[in-house]
PDB file of C-alpha atoms in Angstrom:
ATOM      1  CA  UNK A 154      30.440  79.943   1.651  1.00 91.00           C
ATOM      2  CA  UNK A 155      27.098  78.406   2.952  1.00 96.00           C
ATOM      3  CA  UNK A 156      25.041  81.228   4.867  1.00 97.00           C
ATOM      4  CA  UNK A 157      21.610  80.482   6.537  1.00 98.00           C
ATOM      5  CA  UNK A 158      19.363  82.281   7.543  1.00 98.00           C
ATOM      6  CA  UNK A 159      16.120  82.763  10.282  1.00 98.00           C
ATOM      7  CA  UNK A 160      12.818  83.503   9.741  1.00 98.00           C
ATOM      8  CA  UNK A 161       9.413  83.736  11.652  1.00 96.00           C
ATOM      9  CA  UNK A 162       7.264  85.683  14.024  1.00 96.00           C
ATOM     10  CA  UNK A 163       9.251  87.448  16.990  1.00 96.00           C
ATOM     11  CA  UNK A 164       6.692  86.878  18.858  1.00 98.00           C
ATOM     12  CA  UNK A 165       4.128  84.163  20.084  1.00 98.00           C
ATOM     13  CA  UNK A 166       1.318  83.811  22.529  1.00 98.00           C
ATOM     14  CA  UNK A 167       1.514  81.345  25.159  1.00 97.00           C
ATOM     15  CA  UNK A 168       0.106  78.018  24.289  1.00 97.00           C
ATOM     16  CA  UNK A 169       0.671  78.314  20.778  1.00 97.00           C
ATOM     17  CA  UNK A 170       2.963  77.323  18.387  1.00 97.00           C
ATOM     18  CA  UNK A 171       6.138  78.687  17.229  1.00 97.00           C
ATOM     19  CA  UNK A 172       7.651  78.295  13.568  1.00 98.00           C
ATOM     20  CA  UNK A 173      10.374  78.911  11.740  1.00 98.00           C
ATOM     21  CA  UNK A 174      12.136  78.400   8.764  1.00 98.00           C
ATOM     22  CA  UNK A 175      15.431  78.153   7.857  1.00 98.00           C
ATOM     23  CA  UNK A 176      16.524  79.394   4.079  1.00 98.00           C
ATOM     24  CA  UNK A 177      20.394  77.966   3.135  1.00 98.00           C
ATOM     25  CA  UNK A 178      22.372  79.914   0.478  1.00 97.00           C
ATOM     26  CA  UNK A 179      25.765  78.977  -1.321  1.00 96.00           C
ATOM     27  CA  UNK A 180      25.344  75.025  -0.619  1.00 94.00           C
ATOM     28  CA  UNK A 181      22.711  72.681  -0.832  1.00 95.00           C
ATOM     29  CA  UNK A 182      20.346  71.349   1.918  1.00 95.00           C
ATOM     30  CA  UNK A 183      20.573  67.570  -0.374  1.00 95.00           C
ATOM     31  CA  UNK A 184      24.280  67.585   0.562  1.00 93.00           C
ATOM     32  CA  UNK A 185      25.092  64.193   1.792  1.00 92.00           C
ATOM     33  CA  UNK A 186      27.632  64.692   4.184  1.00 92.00           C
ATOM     34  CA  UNK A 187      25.429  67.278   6.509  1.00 95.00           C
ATOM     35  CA  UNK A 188      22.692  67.747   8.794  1.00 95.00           C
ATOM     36  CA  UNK A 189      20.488  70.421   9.235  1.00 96.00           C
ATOM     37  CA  UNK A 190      19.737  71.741  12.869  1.00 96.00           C
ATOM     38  CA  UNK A 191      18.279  73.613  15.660  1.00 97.00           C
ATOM     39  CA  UNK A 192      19.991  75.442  18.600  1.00 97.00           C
ATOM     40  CA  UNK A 193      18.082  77.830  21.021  1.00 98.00           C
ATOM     41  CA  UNK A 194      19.836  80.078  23.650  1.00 98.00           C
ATOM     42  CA  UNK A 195      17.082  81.824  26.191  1.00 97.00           C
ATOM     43  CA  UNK A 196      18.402  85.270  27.580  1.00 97.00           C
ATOM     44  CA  UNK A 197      21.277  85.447  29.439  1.00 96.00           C
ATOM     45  CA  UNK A 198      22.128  81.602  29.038  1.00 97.00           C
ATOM     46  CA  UNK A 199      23.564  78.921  27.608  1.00 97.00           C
ATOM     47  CA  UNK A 200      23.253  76.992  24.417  1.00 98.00           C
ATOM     48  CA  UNK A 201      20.274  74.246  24.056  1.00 97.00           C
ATOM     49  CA  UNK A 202      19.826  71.811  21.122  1.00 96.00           C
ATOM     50  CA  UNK A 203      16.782  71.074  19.756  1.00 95.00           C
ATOM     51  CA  UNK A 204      17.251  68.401  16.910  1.00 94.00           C
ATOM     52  CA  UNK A 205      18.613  68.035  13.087  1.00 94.00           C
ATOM     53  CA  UNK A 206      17.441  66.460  10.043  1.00 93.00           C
ATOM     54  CA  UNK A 207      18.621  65.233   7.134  1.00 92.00           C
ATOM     55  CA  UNK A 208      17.403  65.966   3.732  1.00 90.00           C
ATOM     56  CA  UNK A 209      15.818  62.758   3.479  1.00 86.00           C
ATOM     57  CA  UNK A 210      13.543  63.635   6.310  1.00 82.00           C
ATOM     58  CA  UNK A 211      15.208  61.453   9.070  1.00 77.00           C
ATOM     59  CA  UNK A 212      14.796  63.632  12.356  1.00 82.00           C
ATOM     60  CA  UNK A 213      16.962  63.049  15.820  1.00 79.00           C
ATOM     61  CA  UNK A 214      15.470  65.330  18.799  1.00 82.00           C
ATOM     62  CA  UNK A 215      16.714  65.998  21.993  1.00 81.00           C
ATOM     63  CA  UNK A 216      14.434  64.271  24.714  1.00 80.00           C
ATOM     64  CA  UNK A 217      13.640  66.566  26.731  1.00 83.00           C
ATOM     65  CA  UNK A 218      11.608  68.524  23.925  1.00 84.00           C
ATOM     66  CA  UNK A 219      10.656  65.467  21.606  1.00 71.00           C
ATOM     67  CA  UNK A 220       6.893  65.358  22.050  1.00 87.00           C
ATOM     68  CA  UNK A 221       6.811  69.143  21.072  1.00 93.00           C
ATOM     69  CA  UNK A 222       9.054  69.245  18.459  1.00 94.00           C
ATOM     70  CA  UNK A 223       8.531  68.690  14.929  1.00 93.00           C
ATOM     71  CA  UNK A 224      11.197  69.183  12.093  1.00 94.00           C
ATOM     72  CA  UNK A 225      10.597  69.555   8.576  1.00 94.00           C
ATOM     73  CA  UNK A 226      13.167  70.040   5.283  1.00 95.00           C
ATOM     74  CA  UNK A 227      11.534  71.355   2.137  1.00 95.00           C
ATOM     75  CA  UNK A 228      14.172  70.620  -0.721  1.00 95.00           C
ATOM     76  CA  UNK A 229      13.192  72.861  -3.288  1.00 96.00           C
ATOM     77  CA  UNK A 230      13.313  75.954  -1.467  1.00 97.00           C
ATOM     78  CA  UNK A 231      16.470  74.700   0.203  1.00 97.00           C
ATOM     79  CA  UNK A 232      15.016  75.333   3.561  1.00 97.00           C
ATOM     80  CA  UNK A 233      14.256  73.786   7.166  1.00 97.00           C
ATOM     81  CA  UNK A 234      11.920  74.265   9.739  1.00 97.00           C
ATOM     82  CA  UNK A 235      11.008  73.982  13.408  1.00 96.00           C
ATOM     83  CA  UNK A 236       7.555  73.528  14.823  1.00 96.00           C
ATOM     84  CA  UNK A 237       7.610  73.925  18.706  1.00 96.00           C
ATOM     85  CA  UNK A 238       4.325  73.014  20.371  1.00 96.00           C
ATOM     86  CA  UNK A 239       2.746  74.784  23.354  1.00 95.00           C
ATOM     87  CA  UNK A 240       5.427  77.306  24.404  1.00 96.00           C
ATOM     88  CA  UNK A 241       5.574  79.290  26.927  1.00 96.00           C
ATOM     89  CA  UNK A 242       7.812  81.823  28.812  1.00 97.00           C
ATOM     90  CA  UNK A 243      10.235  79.224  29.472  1.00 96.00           C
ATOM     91  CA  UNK A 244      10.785  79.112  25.564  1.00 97.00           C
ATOM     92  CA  UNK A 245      11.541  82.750  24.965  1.00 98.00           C
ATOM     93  CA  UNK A 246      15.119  82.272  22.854  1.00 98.00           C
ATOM     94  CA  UNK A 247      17.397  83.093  20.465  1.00 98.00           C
ATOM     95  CA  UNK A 248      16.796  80.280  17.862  1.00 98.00           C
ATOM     96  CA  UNK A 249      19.798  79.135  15.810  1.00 98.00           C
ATOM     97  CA  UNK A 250      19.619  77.527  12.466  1.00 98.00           C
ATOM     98  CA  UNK A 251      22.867  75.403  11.699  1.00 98.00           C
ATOM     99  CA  UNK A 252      24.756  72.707   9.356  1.00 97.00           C
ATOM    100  CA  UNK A 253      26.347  70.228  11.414  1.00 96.00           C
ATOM    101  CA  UNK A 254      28.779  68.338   9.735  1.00 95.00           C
ATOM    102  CA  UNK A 255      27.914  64.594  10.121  1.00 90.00           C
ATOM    103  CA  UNK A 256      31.722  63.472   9.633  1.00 91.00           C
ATOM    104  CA  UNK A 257      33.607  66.173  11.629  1.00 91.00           C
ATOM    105  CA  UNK A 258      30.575  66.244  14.416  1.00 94.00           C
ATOM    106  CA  UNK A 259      30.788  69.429  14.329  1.00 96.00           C
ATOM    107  CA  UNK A 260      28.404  72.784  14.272  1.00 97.00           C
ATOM    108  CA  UNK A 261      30.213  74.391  11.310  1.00 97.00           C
ATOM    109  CA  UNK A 262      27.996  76.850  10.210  1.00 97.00           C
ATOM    110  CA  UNK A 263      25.509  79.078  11.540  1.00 98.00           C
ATOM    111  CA  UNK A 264      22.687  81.012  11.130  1.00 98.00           C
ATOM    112  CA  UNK A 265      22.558  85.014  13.040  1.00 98.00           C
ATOM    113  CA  UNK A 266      19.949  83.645  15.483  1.00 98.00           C
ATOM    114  CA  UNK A 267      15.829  84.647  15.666  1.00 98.00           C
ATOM    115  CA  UNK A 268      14.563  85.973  18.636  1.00 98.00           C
ATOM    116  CA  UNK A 269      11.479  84.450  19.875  1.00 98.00           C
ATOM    117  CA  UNK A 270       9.694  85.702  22.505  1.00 98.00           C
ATOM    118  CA  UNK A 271       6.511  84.203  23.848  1.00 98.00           C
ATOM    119  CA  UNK A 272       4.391  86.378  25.692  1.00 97.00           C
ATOM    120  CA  UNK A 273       0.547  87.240  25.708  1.00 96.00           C
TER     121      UNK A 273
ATOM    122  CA  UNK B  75      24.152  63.912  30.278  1.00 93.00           C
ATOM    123  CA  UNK B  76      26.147  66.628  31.285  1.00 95.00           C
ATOM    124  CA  UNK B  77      29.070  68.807  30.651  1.00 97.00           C
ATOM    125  CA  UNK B  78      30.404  70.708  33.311  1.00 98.00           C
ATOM    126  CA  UNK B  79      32.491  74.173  32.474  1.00 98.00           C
ATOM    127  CA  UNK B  80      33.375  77.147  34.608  1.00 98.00           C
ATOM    128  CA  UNK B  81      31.375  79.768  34.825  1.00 98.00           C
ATOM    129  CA  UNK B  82      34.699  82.225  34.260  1.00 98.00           C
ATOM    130  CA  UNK B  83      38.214  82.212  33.759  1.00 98.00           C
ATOM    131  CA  UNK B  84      40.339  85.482  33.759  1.00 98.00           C
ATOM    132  CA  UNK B  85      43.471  86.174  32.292  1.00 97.00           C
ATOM    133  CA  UNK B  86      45.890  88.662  31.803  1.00 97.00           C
ATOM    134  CA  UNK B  87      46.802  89.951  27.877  1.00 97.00           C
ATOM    135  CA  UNK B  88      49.701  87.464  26.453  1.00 97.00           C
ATOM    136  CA  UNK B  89      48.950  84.969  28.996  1.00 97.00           C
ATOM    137  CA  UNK B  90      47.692  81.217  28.568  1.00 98.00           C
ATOM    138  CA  UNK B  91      44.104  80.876  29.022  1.00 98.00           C
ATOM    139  CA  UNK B  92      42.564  77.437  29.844  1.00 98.00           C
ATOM    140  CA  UNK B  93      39.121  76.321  29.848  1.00 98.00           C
ATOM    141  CA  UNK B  94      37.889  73.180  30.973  1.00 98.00           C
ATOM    142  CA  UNK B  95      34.785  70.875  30.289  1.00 98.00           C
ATOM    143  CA  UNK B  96      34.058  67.718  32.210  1.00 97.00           C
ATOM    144  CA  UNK B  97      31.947  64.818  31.551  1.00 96.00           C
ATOM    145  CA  UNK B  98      31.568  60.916  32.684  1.00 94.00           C
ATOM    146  CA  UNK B  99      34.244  59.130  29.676  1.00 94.00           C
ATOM    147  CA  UNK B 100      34.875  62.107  28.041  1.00 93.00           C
ATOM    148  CA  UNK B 101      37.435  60.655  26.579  1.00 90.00           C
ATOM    149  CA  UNK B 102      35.970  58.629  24.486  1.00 93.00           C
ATOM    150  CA  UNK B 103      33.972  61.266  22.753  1.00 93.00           C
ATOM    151  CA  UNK B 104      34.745  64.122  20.078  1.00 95.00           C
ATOM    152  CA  UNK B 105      34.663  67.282  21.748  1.00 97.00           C
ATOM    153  CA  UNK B 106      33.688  70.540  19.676  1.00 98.00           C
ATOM    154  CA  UNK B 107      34.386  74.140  21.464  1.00 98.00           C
ATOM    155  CA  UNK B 108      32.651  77.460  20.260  1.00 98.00           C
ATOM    156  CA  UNK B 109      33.173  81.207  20.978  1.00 98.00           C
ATOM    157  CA  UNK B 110      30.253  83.363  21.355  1.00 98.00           C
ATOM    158  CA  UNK B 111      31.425  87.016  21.196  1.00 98.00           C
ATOM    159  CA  UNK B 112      28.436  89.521  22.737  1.00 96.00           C
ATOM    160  CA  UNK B 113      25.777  90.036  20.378  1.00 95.00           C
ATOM    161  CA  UNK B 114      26.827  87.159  17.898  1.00 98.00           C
ATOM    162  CA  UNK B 115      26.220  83.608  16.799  1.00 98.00           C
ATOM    163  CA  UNK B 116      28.672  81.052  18.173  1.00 98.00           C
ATOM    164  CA  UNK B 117      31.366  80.303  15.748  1.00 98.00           C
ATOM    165  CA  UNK B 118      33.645  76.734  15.865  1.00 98.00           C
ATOM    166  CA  UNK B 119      37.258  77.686  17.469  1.00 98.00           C
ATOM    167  CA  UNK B 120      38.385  73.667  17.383  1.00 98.00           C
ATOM    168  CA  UNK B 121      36.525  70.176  16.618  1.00 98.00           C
ATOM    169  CA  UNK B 122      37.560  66.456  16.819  1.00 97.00           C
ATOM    170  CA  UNK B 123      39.381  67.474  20.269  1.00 97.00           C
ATOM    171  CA  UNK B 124      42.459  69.272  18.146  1.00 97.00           C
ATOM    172  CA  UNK B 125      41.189  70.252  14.856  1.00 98.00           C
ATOM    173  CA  UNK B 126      41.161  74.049  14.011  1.00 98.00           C
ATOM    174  CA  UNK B 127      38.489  75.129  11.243  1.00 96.00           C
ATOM    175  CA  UNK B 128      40.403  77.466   8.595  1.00 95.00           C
ATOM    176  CA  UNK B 129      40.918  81.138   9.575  1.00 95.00           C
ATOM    177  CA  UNK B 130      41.022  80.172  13.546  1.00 97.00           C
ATOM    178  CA  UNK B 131      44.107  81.179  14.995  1.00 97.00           C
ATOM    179  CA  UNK B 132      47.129  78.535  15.727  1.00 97.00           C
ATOM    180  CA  UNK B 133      47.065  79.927  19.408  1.00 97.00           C
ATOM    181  CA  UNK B 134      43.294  78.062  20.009  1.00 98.00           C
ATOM    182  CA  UNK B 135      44.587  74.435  20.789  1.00 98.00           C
ATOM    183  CA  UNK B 136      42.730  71.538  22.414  1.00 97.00           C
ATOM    184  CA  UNK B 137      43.098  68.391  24.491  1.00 96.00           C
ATOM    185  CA  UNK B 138      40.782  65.638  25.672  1.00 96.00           C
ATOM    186  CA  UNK B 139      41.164  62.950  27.890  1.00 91.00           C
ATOM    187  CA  UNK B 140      39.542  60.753  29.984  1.00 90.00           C
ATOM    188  CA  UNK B 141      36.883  63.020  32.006  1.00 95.00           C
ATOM    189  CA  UNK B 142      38.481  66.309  30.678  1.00 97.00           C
ATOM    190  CA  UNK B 143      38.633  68.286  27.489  1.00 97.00           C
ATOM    191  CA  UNK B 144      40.728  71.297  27.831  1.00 98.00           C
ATOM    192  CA  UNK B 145      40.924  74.096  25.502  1.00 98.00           C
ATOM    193  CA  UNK B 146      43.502  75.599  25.832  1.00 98.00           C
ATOM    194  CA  UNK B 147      44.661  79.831  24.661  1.00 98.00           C
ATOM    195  CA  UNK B 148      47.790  80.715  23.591  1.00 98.00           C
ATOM    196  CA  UNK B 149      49.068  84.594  23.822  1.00 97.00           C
ATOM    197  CA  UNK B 150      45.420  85.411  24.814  1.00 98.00           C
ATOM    198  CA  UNK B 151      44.514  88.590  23.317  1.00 97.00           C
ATOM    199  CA  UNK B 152      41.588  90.688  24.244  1.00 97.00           C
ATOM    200  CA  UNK B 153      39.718  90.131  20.595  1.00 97.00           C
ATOM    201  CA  UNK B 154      39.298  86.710  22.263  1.00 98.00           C
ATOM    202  CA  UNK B 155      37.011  87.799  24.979  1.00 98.00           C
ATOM    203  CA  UNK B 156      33.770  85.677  24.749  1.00 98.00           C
ATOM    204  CA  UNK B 157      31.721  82.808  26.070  1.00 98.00           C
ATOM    205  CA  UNK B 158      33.322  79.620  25.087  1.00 98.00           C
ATOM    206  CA  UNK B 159      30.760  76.664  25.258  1.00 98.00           C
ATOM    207  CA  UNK B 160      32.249  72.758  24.889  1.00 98.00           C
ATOM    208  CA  UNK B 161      29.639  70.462  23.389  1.00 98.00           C
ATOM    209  CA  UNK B 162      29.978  66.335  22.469  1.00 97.00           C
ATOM    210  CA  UNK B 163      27.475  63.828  21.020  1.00 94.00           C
ATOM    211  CA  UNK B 164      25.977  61.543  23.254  1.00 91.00           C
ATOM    212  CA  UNK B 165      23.406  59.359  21.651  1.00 87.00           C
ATOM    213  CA  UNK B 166      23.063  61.224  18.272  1.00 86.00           C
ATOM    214  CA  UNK B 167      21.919  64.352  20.663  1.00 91.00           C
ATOM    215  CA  UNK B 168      24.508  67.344  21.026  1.00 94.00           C
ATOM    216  CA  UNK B 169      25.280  67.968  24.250  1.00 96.00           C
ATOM    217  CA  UNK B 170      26.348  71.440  25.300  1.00 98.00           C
ATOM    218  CA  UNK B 171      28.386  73.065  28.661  1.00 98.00           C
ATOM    219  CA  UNK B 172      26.981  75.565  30.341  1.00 98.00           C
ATOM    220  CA  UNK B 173      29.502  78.215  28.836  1.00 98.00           C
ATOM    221  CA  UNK B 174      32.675  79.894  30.278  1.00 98.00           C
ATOM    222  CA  UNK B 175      33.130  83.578  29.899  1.00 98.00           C
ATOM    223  CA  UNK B 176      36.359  84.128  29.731  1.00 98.00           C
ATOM    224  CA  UNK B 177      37.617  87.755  30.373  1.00 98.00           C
ATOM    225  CA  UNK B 178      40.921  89.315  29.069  1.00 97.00           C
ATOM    226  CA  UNK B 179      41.994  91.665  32.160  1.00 91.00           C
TER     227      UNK B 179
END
């Protein structure tokens, strides 16, 4: 059973930059038939996606964070990570690492979520 | 791109439940739906429109056509009280509704 996992600060100072890292356990991040993504869910809300990568380093963002957002895969620690740029409040989240399933399009596993909050 | 959900849907223990998610050809796209339970990380109830993951219960079922995807509780128990978000892929981005909590009365 793949399990994955958050890690990073819990909190950041506005302006700066957030990071964190994804470890994945029982499968492996060079799998060919997954991606490897980013889901953030600010207090009280919904469910936002960031982006997902492959292992190869190919990298699809959503638009409306693109310029800010910089994902990264490091294969021999069978990890992923997020960069966000010049946060503020208005990215205080839960952060969610998951595999999406390229063939079934589907979020199939997922990480318990890092709380991020960005305040000075 | 949007997906449009219900804020809330109620419904009464052993009752149908039926949640809703709307979006411009809606149809012609692959509709996942998740269930967030308070406190937790979304988990996959159905993907593909119809396809339940192993270990999901045969009364989560699914439909989409044209503008609307409907997922759709059987026998709605109260373990099944959560936020239920629908989500598609538009443009190799994921696409997300805003979430229905759904409450077992």
């Amino acid at each position: 059973q793949v399990q994955l996992q958050e890690s990073g600060p819990g909190l950041v100072k506005p302006s700066e930059t957030l990071s964190l890292t994804c470890t994945v356990s029982g499968g492996s991040i060079t799998s060919s038939s997954y991606y490897w993504g980013w889901i953030r869910q600010p207090p009280g809300k919904g469910l936002q996606y960031i982006g997902s990568l492959y292992y190869s380093g190919n990298t699809f963002n959503d638009p409306s964070l693109k310029d800010r957002v910089t994902l990264s895969v490091d294969t021999s620690k069978n990890q992923f990570s997020l960069r966000l740029t010049s946060v503020t409040a208005a990215d205080t989240a839960v952060y969610y690492c998951a595999r999406r399933d390229y063939g079934d399009q589907v979020f199939d596993f997922w990480g318990q979520g890092s709380l991020v909050t960005v305040s000075s | 791109y949007e997906l449009t959900q219900p804020p809330s849907v109620s419904v009464s223990p052993g009752q149908t439940a039926r949640i809703t998610c709307s979006g411009e050809k809606l149809g012609d796209k692959y509709i996942s739906w998740y269930q967030q339970k308070a406190g937790q990380s979304p988990v996959v109830v159905l993907y593909k429109d119809t396809k339940r993951p192993s270990g999901v219960p045969e009364r989560f079922s699914g439909s989409n056509s044209e503008t609307t995807a409907t997922l759709t509780i059987s026998g709605t128990q109260a373990l099944d009280e959560a936020d239920y978000y629908c989500q598609a892929w538009v443009s190799s981005t994921a696409v997300f509704g805003g979430g229905t909590k759904l409450t077992v009365l």
